Tab-separated table of C-alpha atoms in Angstrom:
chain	number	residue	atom	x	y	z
A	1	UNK	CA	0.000	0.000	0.000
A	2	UNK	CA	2.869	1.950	0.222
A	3	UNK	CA	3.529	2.410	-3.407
A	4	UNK	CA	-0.384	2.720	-4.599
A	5	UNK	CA	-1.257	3.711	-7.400
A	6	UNK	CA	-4.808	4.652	-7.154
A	7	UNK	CA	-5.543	8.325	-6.310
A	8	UNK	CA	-8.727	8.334	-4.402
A	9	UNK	CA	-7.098	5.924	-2.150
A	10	UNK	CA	-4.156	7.407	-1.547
A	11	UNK	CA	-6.413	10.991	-0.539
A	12	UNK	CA	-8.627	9.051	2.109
A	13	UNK	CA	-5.485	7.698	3.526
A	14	UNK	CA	-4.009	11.411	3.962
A	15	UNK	CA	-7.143	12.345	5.398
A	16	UNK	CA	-6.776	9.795	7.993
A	17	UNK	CA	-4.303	11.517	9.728
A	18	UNK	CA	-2.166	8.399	10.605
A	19	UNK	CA	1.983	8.847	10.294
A	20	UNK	CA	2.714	5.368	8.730
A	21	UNK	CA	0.856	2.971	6.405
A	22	UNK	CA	0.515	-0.284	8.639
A	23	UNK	CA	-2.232	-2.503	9.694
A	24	UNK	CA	-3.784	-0.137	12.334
A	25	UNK	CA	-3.988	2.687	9.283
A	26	UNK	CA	-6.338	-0.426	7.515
A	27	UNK	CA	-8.044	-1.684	10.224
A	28	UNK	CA	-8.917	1.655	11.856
A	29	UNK	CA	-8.891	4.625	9.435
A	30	UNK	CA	-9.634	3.224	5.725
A	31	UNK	CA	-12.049	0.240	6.721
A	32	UNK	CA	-13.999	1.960	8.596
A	33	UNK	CA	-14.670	4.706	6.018
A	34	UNK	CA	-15.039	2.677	3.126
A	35	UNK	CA	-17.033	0.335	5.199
A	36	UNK	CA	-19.191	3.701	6.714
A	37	UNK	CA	-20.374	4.502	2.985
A	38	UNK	CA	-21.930	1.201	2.646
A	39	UNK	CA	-23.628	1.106	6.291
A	40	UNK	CA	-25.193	4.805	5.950
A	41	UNK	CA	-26.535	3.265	2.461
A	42	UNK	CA	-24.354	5.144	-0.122
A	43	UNK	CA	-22.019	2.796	-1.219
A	44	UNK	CA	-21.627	3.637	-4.347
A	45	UNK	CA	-19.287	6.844	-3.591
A	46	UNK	CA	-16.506	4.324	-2.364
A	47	UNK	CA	-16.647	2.499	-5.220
A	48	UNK	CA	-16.380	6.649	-7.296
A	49	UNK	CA	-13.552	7.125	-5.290
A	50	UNK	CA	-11.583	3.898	-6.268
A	51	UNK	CA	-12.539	4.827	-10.064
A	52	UNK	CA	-12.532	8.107	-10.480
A	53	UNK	CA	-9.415	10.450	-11.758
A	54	UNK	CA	-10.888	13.437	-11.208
A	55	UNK	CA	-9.032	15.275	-8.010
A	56	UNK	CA	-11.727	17.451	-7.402
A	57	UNK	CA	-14.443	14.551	-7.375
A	58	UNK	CA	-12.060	13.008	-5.350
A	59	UNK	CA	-11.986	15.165	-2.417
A	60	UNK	CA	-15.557	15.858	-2.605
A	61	UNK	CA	-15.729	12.164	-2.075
A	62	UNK	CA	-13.314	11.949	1.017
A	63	UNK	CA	-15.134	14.560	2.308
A	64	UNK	CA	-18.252	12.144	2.252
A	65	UNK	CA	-16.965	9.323	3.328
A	66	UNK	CA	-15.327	11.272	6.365
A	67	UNK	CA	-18.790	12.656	7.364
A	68	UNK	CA	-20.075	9.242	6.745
A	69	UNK	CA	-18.060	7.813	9.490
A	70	UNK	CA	-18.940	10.406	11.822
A	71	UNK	CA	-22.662	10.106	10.848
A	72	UNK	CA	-22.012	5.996	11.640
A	73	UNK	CA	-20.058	7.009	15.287
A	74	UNK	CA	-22.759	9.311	16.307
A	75	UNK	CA	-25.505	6.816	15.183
A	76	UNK	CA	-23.951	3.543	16.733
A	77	UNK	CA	-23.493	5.838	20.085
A	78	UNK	CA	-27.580	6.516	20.280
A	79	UNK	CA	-28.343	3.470	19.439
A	80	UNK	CA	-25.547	1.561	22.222
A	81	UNK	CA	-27.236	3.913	24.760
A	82	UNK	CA	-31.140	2.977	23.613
A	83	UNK	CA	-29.536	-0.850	23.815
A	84	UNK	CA	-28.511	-0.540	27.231
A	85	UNK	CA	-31.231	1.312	28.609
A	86	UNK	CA	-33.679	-1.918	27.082
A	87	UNK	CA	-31.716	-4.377	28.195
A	88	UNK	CA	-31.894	-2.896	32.383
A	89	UNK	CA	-35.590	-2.324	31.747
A	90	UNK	CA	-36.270	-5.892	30.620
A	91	UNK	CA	-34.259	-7.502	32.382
A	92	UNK	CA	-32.366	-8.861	29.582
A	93	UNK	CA	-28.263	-8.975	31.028
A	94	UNK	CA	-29.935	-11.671	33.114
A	95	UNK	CA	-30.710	-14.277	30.533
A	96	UNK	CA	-28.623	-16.581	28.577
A	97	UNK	CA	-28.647	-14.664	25.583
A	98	UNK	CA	-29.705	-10.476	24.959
A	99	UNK	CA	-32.766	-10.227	22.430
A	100	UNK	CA	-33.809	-6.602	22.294
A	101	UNK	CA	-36.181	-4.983	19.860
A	102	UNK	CA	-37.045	-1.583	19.141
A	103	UNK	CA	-38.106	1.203	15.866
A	104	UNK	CA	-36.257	3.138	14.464
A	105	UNK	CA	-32.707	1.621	15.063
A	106	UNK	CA	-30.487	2.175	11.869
A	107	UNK	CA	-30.040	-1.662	9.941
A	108	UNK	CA	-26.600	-0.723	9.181
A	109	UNK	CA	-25.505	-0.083	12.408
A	110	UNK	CA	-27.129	-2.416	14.218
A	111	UNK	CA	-24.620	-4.980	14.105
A	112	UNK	CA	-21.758	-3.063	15.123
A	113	UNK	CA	-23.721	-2.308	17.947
A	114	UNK	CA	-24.204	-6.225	18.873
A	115	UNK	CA	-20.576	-6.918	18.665
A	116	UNK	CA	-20.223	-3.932	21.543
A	117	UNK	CA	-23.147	-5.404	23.377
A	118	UNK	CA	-22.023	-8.714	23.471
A	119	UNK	CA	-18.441	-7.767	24.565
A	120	UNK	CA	-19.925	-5.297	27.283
A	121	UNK	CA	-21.869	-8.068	29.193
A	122	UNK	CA	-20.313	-11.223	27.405
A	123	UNK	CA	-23.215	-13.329	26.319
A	124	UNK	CA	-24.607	-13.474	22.803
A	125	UNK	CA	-27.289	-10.806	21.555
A	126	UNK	CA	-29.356	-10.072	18.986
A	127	UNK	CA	-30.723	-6.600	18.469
A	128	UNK	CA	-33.921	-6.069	16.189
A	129	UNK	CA	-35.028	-3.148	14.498
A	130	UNK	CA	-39.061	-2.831	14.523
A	131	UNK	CA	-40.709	-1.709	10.912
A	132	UNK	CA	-43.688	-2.649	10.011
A	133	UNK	CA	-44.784	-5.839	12.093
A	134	UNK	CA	-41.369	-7.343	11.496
A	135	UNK	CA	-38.027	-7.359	13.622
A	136	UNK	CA	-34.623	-7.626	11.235
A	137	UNK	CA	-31.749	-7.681	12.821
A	138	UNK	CA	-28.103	-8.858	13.576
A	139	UNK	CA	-26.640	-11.317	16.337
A	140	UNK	CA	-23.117	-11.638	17.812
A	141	UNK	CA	-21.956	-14.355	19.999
A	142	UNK	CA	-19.129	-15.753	22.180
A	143	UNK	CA	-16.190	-18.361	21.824
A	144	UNK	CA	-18.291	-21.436	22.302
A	145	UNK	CA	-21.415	-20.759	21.531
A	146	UNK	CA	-22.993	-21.436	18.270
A	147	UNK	CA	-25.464	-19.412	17.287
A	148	UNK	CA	-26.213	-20.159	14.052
A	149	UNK	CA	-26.798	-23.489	15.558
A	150	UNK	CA	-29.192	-21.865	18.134
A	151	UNK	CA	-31.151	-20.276	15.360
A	152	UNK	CA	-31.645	-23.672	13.690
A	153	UNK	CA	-32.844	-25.003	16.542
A	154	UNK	CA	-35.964	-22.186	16.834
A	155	UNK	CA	-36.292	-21.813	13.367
A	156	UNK	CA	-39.883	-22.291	13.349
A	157	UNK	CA	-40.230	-18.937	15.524
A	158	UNK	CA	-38.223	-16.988	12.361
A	159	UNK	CA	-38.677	-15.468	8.878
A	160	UNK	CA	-35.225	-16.207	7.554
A	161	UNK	CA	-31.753	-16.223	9.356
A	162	UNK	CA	-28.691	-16.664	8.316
A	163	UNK	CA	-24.777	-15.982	8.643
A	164	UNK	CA	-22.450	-18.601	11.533
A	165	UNK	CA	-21.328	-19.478	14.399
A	166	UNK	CA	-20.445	-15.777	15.285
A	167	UNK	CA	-22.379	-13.892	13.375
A	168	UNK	CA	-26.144	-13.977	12.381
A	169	UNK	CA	-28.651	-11.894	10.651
A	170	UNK	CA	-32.426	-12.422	11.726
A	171	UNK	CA	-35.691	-11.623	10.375
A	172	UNK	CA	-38.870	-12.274	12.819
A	173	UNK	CA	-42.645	-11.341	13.052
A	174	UNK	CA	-43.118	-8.802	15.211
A	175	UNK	CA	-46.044	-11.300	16.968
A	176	UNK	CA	-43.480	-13.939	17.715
A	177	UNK	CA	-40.605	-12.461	18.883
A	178	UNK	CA	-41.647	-13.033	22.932
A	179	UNK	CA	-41.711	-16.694	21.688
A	180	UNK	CA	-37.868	-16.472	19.832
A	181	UNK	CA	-37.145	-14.913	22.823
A	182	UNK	CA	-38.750	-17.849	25.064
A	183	UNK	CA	-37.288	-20.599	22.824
A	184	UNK	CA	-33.722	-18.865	22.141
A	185	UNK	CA	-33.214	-18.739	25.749
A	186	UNK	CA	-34.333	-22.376	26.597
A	187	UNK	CA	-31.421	-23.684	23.557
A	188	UNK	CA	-28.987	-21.925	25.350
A	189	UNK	CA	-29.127	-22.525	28.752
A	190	UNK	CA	-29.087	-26.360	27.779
A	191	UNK	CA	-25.117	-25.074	26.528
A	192	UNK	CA	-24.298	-23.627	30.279
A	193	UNK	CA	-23.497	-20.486	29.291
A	194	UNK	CA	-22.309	-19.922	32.912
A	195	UNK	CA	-18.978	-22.743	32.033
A	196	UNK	CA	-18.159	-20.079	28.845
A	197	UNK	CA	-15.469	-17.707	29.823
A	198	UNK	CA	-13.365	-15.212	27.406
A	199	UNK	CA	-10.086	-15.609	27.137
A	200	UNK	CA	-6.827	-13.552	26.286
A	201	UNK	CA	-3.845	-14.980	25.269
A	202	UNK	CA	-0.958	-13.258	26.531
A	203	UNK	CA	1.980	-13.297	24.802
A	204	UNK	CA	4.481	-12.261	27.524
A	205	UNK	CA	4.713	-10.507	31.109
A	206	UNK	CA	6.895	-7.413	30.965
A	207	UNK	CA	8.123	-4.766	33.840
A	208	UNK	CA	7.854	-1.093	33.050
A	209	UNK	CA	10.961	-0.394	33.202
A	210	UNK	CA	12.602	-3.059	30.756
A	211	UNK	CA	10.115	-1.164	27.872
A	212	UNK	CA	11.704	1.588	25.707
A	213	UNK	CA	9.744	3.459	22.446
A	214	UNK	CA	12.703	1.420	20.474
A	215	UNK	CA	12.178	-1.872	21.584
A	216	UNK	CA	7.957	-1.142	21.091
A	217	UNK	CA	9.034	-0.167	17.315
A	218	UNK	CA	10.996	-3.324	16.987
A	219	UNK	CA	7.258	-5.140	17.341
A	220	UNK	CA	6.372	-3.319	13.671
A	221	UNK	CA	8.698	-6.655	12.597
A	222	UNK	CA	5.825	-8.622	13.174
A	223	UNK	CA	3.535	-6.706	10.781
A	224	UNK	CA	0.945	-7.020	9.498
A	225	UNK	CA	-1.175	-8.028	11.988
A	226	UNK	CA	-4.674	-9.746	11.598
A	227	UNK	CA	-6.513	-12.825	11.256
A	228	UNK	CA	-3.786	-15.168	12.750
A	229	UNK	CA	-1.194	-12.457	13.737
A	230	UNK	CA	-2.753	-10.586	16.640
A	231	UNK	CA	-0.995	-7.737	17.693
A	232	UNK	CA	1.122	-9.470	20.890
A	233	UNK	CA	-0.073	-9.117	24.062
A	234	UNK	CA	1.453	-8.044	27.035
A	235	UNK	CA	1.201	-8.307	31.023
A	236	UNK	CA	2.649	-5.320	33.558
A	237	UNK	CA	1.541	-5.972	37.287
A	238	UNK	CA	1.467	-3.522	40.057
A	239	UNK	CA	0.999	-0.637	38.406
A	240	UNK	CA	0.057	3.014	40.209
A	241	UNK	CA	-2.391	4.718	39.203
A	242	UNK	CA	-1.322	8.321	38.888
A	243	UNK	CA	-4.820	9.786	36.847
A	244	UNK	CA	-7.704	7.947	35.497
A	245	UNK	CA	-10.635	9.965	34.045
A	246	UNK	CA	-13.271	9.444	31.243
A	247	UNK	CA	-13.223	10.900	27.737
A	248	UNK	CA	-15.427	11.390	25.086
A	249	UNK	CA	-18.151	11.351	27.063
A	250	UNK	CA	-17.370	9.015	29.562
A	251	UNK	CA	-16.775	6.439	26.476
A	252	UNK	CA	-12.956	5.423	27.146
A	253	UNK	CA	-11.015	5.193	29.444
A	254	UNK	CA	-7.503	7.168	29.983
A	255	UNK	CA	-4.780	6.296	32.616
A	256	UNK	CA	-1.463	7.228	33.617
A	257	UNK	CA	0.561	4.404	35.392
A	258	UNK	CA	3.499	4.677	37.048
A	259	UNK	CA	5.807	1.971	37.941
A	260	UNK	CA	9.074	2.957	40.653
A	261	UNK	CA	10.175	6.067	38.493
A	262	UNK	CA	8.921	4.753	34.831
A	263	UNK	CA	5.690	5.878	33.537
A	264	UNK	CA	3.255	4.492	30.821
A	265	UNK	CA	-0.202	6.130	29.514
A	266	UNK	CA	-3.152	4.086	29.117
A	267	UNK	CA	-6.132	3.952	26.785
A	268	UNK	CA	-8.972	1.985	27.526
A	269	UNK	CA	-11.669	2.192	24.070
A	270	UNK	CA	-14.912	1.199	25.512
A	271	UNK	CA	-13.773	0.796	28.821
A	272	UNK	CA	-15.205	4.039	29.974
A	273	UNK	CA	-17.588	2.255	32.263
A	274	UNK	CA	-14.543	1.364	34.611
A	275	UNK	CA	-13.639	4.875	35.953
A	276	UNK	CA	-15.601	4.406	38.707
A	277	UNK	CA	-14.133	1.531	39.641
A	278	UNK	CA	-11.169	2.490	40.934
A	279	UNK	CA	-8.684	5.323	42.541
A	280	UNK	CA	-5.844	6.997	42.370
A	281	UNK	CA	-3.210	5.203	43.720
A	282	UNK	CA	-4.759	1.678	42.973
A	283	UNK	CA	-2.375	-0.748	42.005
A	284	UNK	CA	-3.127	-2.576	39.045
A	285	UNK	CA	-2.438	-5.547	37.074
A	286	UNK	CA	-3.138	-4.310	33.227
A	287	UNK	CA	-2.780	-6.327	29.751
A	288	UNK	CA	-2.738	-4.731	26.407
A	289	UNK	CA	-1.019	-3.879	22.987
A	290	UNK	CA	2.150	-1.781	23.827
A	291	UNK	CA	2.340	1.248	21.135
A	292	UNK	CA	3.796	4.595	20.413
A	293	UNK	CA	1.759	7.990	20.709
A	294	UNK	CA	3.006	10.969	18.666
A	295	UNK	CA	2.066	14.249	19.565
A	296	UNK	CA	2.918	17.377	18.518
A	297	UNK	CA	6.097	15.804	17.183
A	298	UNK	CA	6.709	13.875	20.889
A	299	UNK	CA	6.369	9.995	21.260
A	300	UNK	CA	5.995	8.648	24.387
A	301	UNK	CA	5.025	4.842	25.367
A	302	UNK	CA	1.106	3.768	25.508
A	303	UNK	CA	-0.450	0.568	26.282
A	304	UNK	CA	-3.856	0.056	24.475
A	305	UNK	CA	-5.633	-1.719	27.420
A	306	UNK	CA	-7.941	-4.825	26.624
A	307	UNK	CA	-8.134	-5.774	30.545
A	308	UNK	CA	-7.526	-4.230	34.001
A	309	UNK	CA	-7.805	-5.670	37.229
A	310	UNK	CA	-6.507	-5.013	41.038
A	311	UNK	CA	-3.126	-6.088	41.849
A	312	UNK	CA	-3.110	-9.269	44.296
């Protein structure tokens, strides 16, 4: 991607702002964009921008897919918060598997939103959009759970379904969706849910003050990452916490550790919820992708958290 030759392409990337072309540009500033245009329902102005050699069409397409994004951040955000305030009201983070239903949630959104749900209280869900007597929808599940298998086992309560063990799209009457509901649940709780525990696979334990910003650039050897090459995960125990806040509206979470006299930032995406839950000058155990922020010209060492807990 370095040395591509197609001009719309090589516009969105400078509009992502990122320094170097790696994985993380991919998976976090061009797939999301190009993948934006198609959720919001105008994907044919990726496909323009791939084609066309016209500069000024070009960044008038950017431009769209840009706003597109933020149109598809702001939209997944309502909808997470809708999600979460059906799922206390019914009760629903207390069964084997989230089923919530509700009008005028956006169809290309909706499954984004699932994968969040699903990693926020770790069970399968399934989120339905209402229109018109019918509830469509996508589902999300959990390492050992099958729900495409589940689905096939209620299949008489559905309209059509589709998709894997992971990932499935649903279609239901409106008038039987208490009975999916009913039936879904009963399937999985034969599966004990309960005995189904995520897992991270650490790749080493490190102390603070054995990592430098050149040994964390030495990991770019292992790009590209993906499917089968995670990014490596890493370990640091007894960590102080120095500040911990909430940002962007209490969606992630931001820390700054401090280990004898080394210190390490901390970004938590998602993790906002967890500000509460502890204090400055907890000691923590944290595990995460170790990376380099640049600022105003400045790097300094990050850790992009997947877990926190209290130190033993």
């Amino acid at each position: 991607m370095k040395h591509i030759e197609i001009l719309g392409l090589k516009v969105l990337i400078e509009s992502c702002g990122f320094k170097k072309i790696n994985s993380g540009l991919v998976s976090f500033g061009l797939a999301p964009r190009i993948n934006a245009s198609g959720r919001m329902g105008f994907a044919e102005d990726a496909l323009k921008l791939f084609i066309t050699d016209d500069l000024g069409e070009i960044k008038e397409l950017t431009n769209k897919l840009n706003e597109y994004n933020r149109e598809r951040q702001e939209t997944e955000k309502n909808i997470i918060k809708e999600a979460i305030e059906e799922i206390e009201k019914e009760n629903e983070d207390k069964k084997n598997i989230i089923v919530v239903s509700k009008e005028g949630w956006h169809h290309g959104v909706i499954g984004i939103v699932s994968s969040k749900i699903t990693d926020m209280y770790l069970k399968p869900s399934i989120l339905l959009c209402e229109e018109e007597g019918m509830c469509k929808g996508s589902g999300r599940s959990v390492q050992g759970i099958d729900l495409h298998e589940a689905l096939n086992n209620v299949s008489q309560d559905l309209e059509k379904y589709g998709g894997h063990a992971m990932a499935v799209g649903v279609s239901v009457k409106k008038e039987n969706l208490e009975k999916f509901k009913e039936d879904i649940n009963k399937y999985i709780e034969k599966l004990n849910i309960e005995d189904v525990k995520p897992v991270l696979n650490i790749d080493m334990e490190v102390a603070l003050k054995d990592i430098s910003i050149n040994e964390i650039k030495e990991l770019a050897k292992l790009e590209p990452y993906g499917e089968a090459n995670d990014m490596p995960l890493f370990i640091i125990r007894n960590l102080k916490i120095e500040s911990i806040r909430a940002i962007t509206e209490g969606a992630h979470l931001k820390l700054r550790l401090k280990s004898e006299n080394a210190y390490i930032d901390a970004i938590g995406f998602n993790l906002g919820e967890y500000v509460d839950d502890y204090r400055l000058g907890d000691k923590v155990d944290i595990v995460g992708n170790l990376e380099i922020n640049s600022y105003n010209g400045m790097e300094s060492m990050q850790i992009n958290l997947r877990d926190i807990n209290k130190s033993l």
